[in-house]
Amino acid sequence: MPTKTLQIPTTDGRADAFAAFPDGGEQHPGVLLYTDAFGVRPVLEEMARELAGHGYYVLVPNFYYRHGPAPVVELPEYIGEEVRPAVIGRLMPLLEAHTPERVLRDADAYLRFLTAQPEVSAGPVAVTGYCIGTLWAMRIAAAHPDQVAAVAGFHPGFVVTDTPDSPHRLIPELAAEVHLGLAEGDMSPEIVSELWTALDAAGVGHTAEIYPGTVHGFTMSDTDAFDSAGLQRHWDRLLSLLDRSLGKS
């Protein structure tokens, strides 16, 4: 499986990124993948390769690039509960600095770069995210309805808030088909109901469900939250969405 380490020009500098894509020299639909809060690391590169093996060009940008190349803080090989709070503590100021304006400004550069790659076919792309990356995936899909045909997010947080720019308020602007895979406990029943209602009211194609027996972060095999059944369910839902939306089936 070919992979590349890339530099993406943005208005604020150059973002390092990881890309994986099928061998053979053909063109494939593009997928922009946003990591969880821990950023680009081996488990995300492995997931990008897995997705690429199903016929997609997968671009994984380091959204922390303003603070340095990935990893921007030292990450243990396994992010267990005993070290998680300290790692999150170091990352939190960087996350808080990554404003919605920066997210959208960077996304313009990432999408422009992705669609210009010789291995990427013409046509719509997909955006998928994990944890905090789900918020950014939804913002980007809403900002680029003519370009993003599918958006997926897994074990998200803060999708429904009281702020005027809460991601769930952007759902009416989506043209993309949506899949959201929540862990048990990711959101209160009231917030889940509000999210489901927003999706139904918008009239966009969507599936949204709580993955049984999972906790927040269940797709990440380098954390204590990992759940193999949840990861497989994630692959089943994501690949089905991408195949439908990007014209593979």
mmCIF file of C-alpha atoms in Angstrom:
data_model
loop_
_atom_site.group_PDB
_atom_site.id
_atom_site.type_symbol
_atom_site.label_atom_id
_atom_site.label_comp_id
_atom_site.label_asym_id
_atom_site.label_seq_id
_atom_site.Cartn_x
_atom_site.Cartn_y
_atom_site.Cartn_z
ATOM 1 C CA MET A 1 0.000 0.000 0.000
ATOM 2 C CA PRO A 2 1.738 3.206 -1.147
ATOM 3 C CA THR A 3 2.011 5.965 1.445
ATOM 4 C CA LYS A 4 3.411 9.473 1.395
ATOM 5 C CA THR A 5 4.425 12.111 3.883
ATOM 6 C CA LEU A 6 3.334 15.439 2.432
ATOM 7 C CA GLN A 7 3.462 19.183 3.047
ATOM 8 C CA ILE A 8 0.212 21.056 2.367
ATOM 9 C CA PRO A 9 0.493 24.812 1.692
ATOM 10 C CA THR A 10 -1.976 26.817 3.783
ATOM 11 C CA THR A 11 -2.473 30.513 4.415
ATOM 12 C CA ASP A 12 -0.738 30.077 7.779
ATOM 13 C CA GLY A 13 2.208 27.896 6.764
ATOM 14 C CA ARG A 14 2.705 24.316 5.684
ATOM 15 C CA ALA A 15 0.780 21.438 7.231
ATOM 16 C CA ASP A 16 2.468 18.072 7.366
ATOM 17 C CA ALA A 17 0.183 15.207 6.372
ATOM 18 C CA PHE A 18 0.067 11.470 5.779
ATOM 19 C CA ALA A 19 -1.533 9.912 2.706
ATOM 20 C CA ALA A 20 -2.347 6.334 1.786
ATOM 21 C CA PHE A 21 -3.775 5.107 -1.509
ATOM 22 C CA PRO A 22 -4.103 1.938 -3.592
ATOM 23 C CA ASP A 23 -1.261 0.683 -5.733
ATOM 24 C CA GLY A 24 -1.550 0.391 -9.484
ATOM 25 C CA GLY A 25 -1.444 3.961 -10.763
ATOM 26 C CA GLU A 26 -5.209 4.412 -11.095
ATOM 27 C CA GLN A 27 -7.302 7.263 -9.723
ATOM 28 C CA HIS A 28 -9.568 6.845 -6.699
ATOM 29 C CA PRO A 29 -12.101 8.930 -4.757
ATOM 30 C CA GLY A 30 -10.597 11.194 -2.128
ATOM 31 C CA VAL A 31 -11.250 11.065 1.606
ATOM 32 C CA LEU A 32 -10.127 13.748 4.057
ATOM 33 C CA LEU A 33 -9.652 12.135 7.473
ATOM 34 C CA TYR A 34 -9.515 14.129 10.711
ATOM 35 C CA THR A 35 -7.907 12.473 13.708
ATOM 36 C CA ASP A 36 -9.008 12.557 17.302
ATOM 37 C CA ALA A 37 -7.421 14.991 19.767
ATOM 38 C CA PHE A 38 -4.208 12.954 19.996
ATOM 39 C CA GLY A 39 -3.418 13.682 16.353
ATOM 40 C CA VAL A 40 -1.559 11.847 13.614
ATOM 41 C CA ARG A 41 0.186 8.747 14.958
ATOM 42 C CA PRO A 42 0.729 5.086 13.963
ATOM 43 C CA VAL A 43 -2.818 3.903 14.700
ATOM 44 C CA LEU A 44 -4.282 6.617 12.441
ATOM 45 C CA GLU A 45 -1.809 5.799 9.708
ATOM 46 C CA GLU A 46 -2.852 2.158 9.996
ATOM 47 C CA MET A 47 -6.516 3.137 9.700
ATOM 48 C CA ALA A 48 -5.729 5.283 6.642
ATOM 49 C CA ARG A 49 -4.006 2.313 5.015
ATOM 50 C CA GLU A 50 -6.971 0.076 5.813
ATOM 51 C CA LEU A 51 -9.372 2.551 4.208
ATOM 52 C CA ALA A 52 -7.088 3.016 1.205
ATOM 53 C CA GLY A 53 -7.123 -0.741 0.706
ATOM 54 C CA HIS A 54 -10.812 -0.452 -0.127
ATOM 55 C CA GLY A 55 -10.132 1.870 -3.046
ATOM 56 C CA TYR A 56 -9.748 5.384 -1.634
ATOM 57 C CA TYR A 57 -7.049 8.043 -1.487
ATOM 58 C CA VAL A 58 -6.921 9.028 2.177
ATOM 59 C CA LEU A 59 -5.347 12.296 3.348
ATOM 60 C CA VAL A 60 -4.680 12.750 7.082
ATOM 61 C CA PRO A 61 -3.496 16.275 7.913
ATOM 62 C CA ASN A 62 -1.755 17.315 11.113
ATOM 63 C CA PHE A 63 -4.237 19.975 12.210
ATOM 64 C CA TYR A 64 -1.767 21.029 14.927
ATOM 65 C CA TYR A 65 0.785 22.064 12.303
ATOM 66 C CA ARG A 66 1.000 25.650 13.581
ATOM 67 C CA HIS A 67 2.653 24.225 16.691
ATOM 68 C CA GLY A 68 5.029 21.856 14.905
ATOM 69 C CA PRO A 69 5.074 18.576 12.997
ATOM 70 C CA ALA A 70 3.223 15.519 14.286
ATOM 71 C CA PRO A 71 3.316 14.508 17.032
ATOM 72 C CA VAL A 72 3.290 17.984 18.553
ATOM 73 C CA VAL A 73 3.540 16.563 22.057
ATOM 74 C CA GLU A 74 5.277 13.380 23.123
ATOM 75 C CA LEU A 75 2.848 10.483 22.863
ATOM 76 C CA PRO A 76 3.336 7.106 24.500
ATOM 77 C CA GLU A 77 2.971 4.045 22.302
ATOM 78 C CA TYR A 78 -0.137 3.171 24.315
ATOM 79 C CA ILE A 79 -2.289 5.989 25.715
ATOM 80 C CA GLY A 80 -3.631 4.305 28.840
ATOM 81 C CA GLU A 81 -5.878 5.944 31.394
ATOM 82 C CA GLU A 82 -2.922 6.579 33.678
ATOM 83 C CA VAL A 83 -1.293 8.936 31.146
ATOM 84 C CA ARG A 84 -4.347 10.208 29.257
ATOM 85 C CA PRO A 85 -5.127 13.202 31.537
ATOM 86 C CA ALA A 86 -1.561 14.517 31.299
ATOM 87 C CA VAL A 87 -1.492 14.177 27.507
ATOM 88 C CA ILE A 88 -4.877 15.864 27.133
ATOM 89 C CA GLY A 89 -3.686 18.614 29.449
ATOM 90 C CA ARG A 90 -0.775 19.381 27.129
ATOM 91 C CA LEU A 91 -2.991 19.287 24.048
ATOM 92 C CA MET A 92 -5.919 21.320 25.371
ATOM 93 C CA PRO A 93 -4.374 24.772 24.740
ATOM 94 C CA LEU A 94 -3.627 23.722 21.164
ATOM 95 C CA LEU A 95 -7.173 22.466 20.672
ATOM 96 C CA GLU A 96 -8.611 25.692 22.054
ATOM 97 C CA ALA A 97 -6.469 27.667 19.608
ATOM 98 C CA HIS A 98 -7.924 25.685 16.683
ATOM 99 C CA THR A 99 -10.942 27.941 16.175
ATOM 100 C CA PRO A 100 -13.764 27.294 13.681
ATOM 101 C CA GLU A 101 -12.240 30.008 11.489
ATOM 102 C CA ARG A 102 -8.935 28.155 11.406
ATOM 103 C CA VAL A 103 -10.700 24.854 10.756
ATOM 104 C CA LEU A 104 -12.451 26.228 7.681
ATOM 105 C CA ARG A 105 -9.419 28.136 6.414
ATOM 106 C CA ASP A 106 -7.296 25.005 6.640
ATOM 107 C CA ALA A 107 -10.019 22.866 5.077
ATOM 108 C CA ASP A 108 -9.991 25.036 1.959
ATOM 109 C CA ALA A 109 -6.292 24.250 1.580
ATOM 110 C CA TYR A 110 -6.671 20.550 2.403
ATOM 111 C CA LEU A 111 -9.510 20.019 -0.081
ATOM 112 C CA ARG A 112 -7.702 21.967 -2.789
ATOM 113 C CA PHE A 113 -4.586 19.858 -2.208
ATOM 114 C CA LEU A 114 -6.490 16.558 -2.020
ATOM 115 C CA THR A 115 -8.382 17.043 -5.263
ATOM 116 C CA ALA A 116 -5.208 18.109 -7.095
ATOM 117 C CA GLN A 117 -3.363 14.855 -6.379
ATOM 118 C CA PRO A 118 -2.781 12.768 -9.507
ATOM 119 C CA GLU A 119 -4.067 9.639 -7.728
ATOM 120 C CA VAL A 120 -7.426 11.278 -6.899
ATOM 121 C CA SER A 121 -10.298 10.985 -9.346
ATOM 122 C CA ALA A 122 -12.553 13.853 -10.339
ATOM 123 C CA GLY A 123 -15.812 14.166 -8.491
ATOM 124 C CA PRO A 124 -16.992 14.558 -4.917
ATOM 125 C CA VAL A 125 -14.992 13.664 -1.821
ATOM 126 C CA ALA A 126 -15.807 12.512 1.694
ATOM 127 C CA VAL A 127 -14.764 13.834 5.090
ATOM 128 C CA THR A 128 -14.594 11.642 8.177
ATOM 129 C CA GLY A 129 -13.538 12.417 11.712
ATOM 130 C CA TYR A 130 -12.955 10.870 15.103
ATOM 131 C CA CYS A 131 -13.812 12.497 18.423
ATOM 132 C CA ILE A 132 -13.148 16.250 18.005
ATOM 133 C CA GLY A 133 -12.504 15.574 14.313
ATOM 134 C CA THR A 134 -16.229 14.892 13.865
ATOM 135 C CA LEU A 135 -16.997 18.540 14.639
ATOM 136 C CA TRP A 136 -14.568 19.701 11.997
ATOM 137 C CA ALA A 137 -15.814 17.172 9.453
ATOM 138 C CA MET A 138 -19.367 18.478 9.862
ATOM 139 C CA ARG A 139 -18.284 22.123 9.599
ATOM 140 C CA ILE A 140 -16.346 21.378 6.428
ATOM 141 C CA ALA A 141 -19.164 19.403 4.830
ATOM 142 C CA ALA A 142 -21.565 22.271 5.545
ATOM 143 C CA ALA A 143 -19.120 24.822 4.100
ATOM 144 C CA HIS A 144 -18.516 22.785 0.925
ATOM 145 C CA PRO A 145 -21.888 21.267 -0.033
ATOM 146 C CA ASP A 146 -20.975 21.174 -3.706
ATOM 147 C CA GLN A 147 -17.835 19.157 -3.035
ATOM 148 C CA VAL A 148 -18.433 16.902 -0.010
ATOM 149 C CA ALA A 149 -20.817 14.037 -0.733
ATOM 150 C CA ALA A 150 -20.378 12.107 2.509
ATOM 151 C CA VAL A 151 -19.509 12.984 6.091
ATOM 152 C CA ALA A 152 -18.963 10.527 8.916
ATOM 153 C CA GLY A 153 -18.034 10.916 12.557
ATOM 154 C CA PHE A 154 -17.295 8.453 15.325
ATOM 155 C CA HIS A 155 -17.485 8.856 19.113
ATOM 156 C CA PRO A 156 -17.973 12.627 18.778
ATOM 157 C CA GLY A 157 -18.366 15.187 21.498
ATOM 158 C CA PHE A 158 -19.753 18.720 21.525
ATOM 159 C CA VAL A 159 -21.771 18.228 18.323
ATOM 160 C CA VAL A 160 -24.757 19.803 20.081
ATOM 161 C CA THR A 161 -24.020 22.912 22.158
ATOM 162 C CA ASP A 162 -25.758 26.137 23.118
ATOM 163 C CA THR A 163 -23.505 28.275 20.909
ATOM 164 C CA PRO A 164 -24.850 29.920 17.726
ATOM 165 C CA ASP A 165 -22.307 28.020 15.618
ATOM 166 C CA SER A 166 -22.936 24.607 17.193
ATOM 167 C CA PRO A 167 -22.269 21.916 14.569
ATOM 168 C CA HIS A 168 -25.808 20.570 14.788
ATOM 169 C CA ARG A 169 -27.112 23.980 13.661
ATOM 170 C CA LEU A 170 -25.163 23.536 10.414
ATOM 171 C CA ILE A 171 -26.989 20.351 9.461
ATOM 172 C CA PRO A 172 -29.536 22.184 7.236
ATOM 173 C CA GLU A 173 -26.595 23.386 5.126
ATOM 174 C CA LEU A 174 -25.397 19.855 4.390
ATOM 175 C CA ALA A 175 -25.782 18.209 1.016
ATOM 176 C CA ALA A 176 -23.708 15.213 2.110
ATOM 177 C CA GLU A 177 -25.060 11.919 3.341
ATOM 178 C CA VAL A 178 -24.250 11.567 7.049
ATOM 179 C CA HIS A 179 -23.296 8.742 9.380
ATOM 180 C CA LEU A 180 -22.681 9.323 13.076
ATOM 181 C CA GLY A 181 -21.555 6.475 15.305
ATOM 182 C CA LEU A 182 -21.809 7.360 18.988
ATOM 183 C CA ALA A 183 -20.423 5.521 21.958
ATOM 184 C CA GLU A 184 -22.685 4.829 24.891
ATOM 185 C CA GLY A 185 -22.387 7.863 27.136
ATOM 186 C CA ASP A 186 -21.041 10.230 24.472
ATOM 187 C CA MET A 187 -24.152 12.381 24.879
ATOM 188 C CA SER A 188 -27.105 12.545 27.216
ATOM 189 C CA PRO A 189 -30.410 11.115 25.942
ATOM 190 C CA GLU A 190 -31.748 14.669 25.599
ATOM 191 C CA ILE A 191 -28.836 15.777 23.436
ATOM 192 C CA VAL A 192 -29.027 12.611 21.332
ATOM 193 C CA SER A 193 -32.706 13.324 20.750
ATOM 194 C CA GLU A 194 -31.936 16.894 19.701
ATOM 195 C CA LEU A 195 -29.280 15.662 17.260
ATOM 196 C CA TRP A 196 -31.569 13.029 15.776
ATOM 197 C CA THR A 197 -34.325 15.634 15.397
ATOM 198 C CA ALA A 198 -31.977 18.040 13.605
ATOM 199 C CA LEU A 199 -30.937 15.321 11.152
ATOM 200 C CA ASP A 200 -34.533 14.295 10.480
ATOM 201 C CA ALA A 201 -35.687 17.884 10.014
ATOM 202 C CA ALA A 202 -32.921 18.693 7.550
ATOM 203 C CA GLY A 203 -34.055 15.972 5.185
ATOM 204 C CA VAL A 204 -30.517 14.787 4.440
ATOM 205 C CA GLY A 205 -29.778 11.119 4.026
ATOM 206 C CA HIS A 206 -28.377 9.877 7.297
ATOM 207 C CA THR A 207 -27.811 7.048 9.685
ATOM 208 C CA ALA A 208 -27.069 7.820 13.314
ATOM 209 C CA GLU A 209 -26.774 5.246 16.035
ATOM 210 C CA ILE A 210 -25.267 4.390 19.387
ATOM 211 C CA TYR A 211 -22.811 1.521 19.090
ATOM 212 C CA PRO A 212 -23.692 -0.932 21.883
ATOM 213 C CA GLY A 213 -21.167 -1.722 24.571
ATOM 214 C CA THR A 214 -18.726 1.011 23.561
ATOM 215 C CA VAL A 215 -17.101 3.919 25.369
ATOM 216 C CA HIS A 216 -15.725 7.175 23.997
ATOM 217 C CA GLY A 217 -12.739 6.500 21.735
ATOM 218 C CA PHE A 218 -13.706 2.917 20.870
ATOM 219 C CA THR A 219 -12.065 2.924 17.411
ATOM 220 C CA MET A 220 -8.570 3.697 18.733
ATOM 221 C CA SER A 221 -6.544 0.541 19.353
ATOM 222 C CA ASP A 222 -3.810 2.440 21.192
ATOM 223 C CA THR A 223 -6.165 3.416 24.035
ATOM 224 C CA ASP A 224 -8.048 1.659 26.825
ATOM 225 C CA ALA A 225 -11.313 2.619 25.132
ATOM 226 C CA PHE A 226 -10.710 0.287 22.177
ATOM 227 C CA ASP A 227 -13.488 -2.114 21.276
ATOM 228 C CA SER A 228 -12.850 -4.494 18.376
ATOM 229 C CA ALA A 229 -16.544 -5.048 17.660
ATOM 230 C CA GLY A 230 -17.113 -1.298 17.667
ATOM 231 C CA LEU A 231 -14.220 -0.787 15.263
ATOM 232 C CA GLN A 232 -15.606 -3.392 12.871
ATOM 233 C CA ARG A 233 -19.076 -1.846 13.024
ATOM 234 C CA HIS A 234 -17.403 1.496 12.224
ATOM 235 C CA TRP A 235 -15.746 -0.003 9.135
ATOM 236 C CA ASP A 236 -19.003 -1.578 7.976
ATOM 237 C CA ARG A 237 -20.889 1.711 8.266
ATOM 238 C CA LEU A 238 -18.122 3.911 6.861
ATOM 239 C CA LEU A 239 -17.367 1.753 3.835
ATOM 240 C CA SER A 240 -21.049 1.406 2.996
ATOM 241 C CA LEU A 241 -21.460 5.186 3.165
ATOM 242 C CA LEU A 242 -18.413 5.890 1.018
ATOM 243 C CA ASP A 243 -19.268 3.281 -1.581
ATOM 244 C CA ARG A 244 -22.762 4.748 -2.007
ATOM 245 C CA SER A 245 -21.800 8.405 -1.921
ATOM 246 C CA LEU A 246 -18.641 8.361 -4.002
ATOM 247 C CA GLY A 247 -20.014 6.219 -6.789
ATOM 248 C CA LYS A 248 -18.276 2.915 -6.160
ATOM 249 C CA SER A 249 -21.475 0.919 -6.059
#
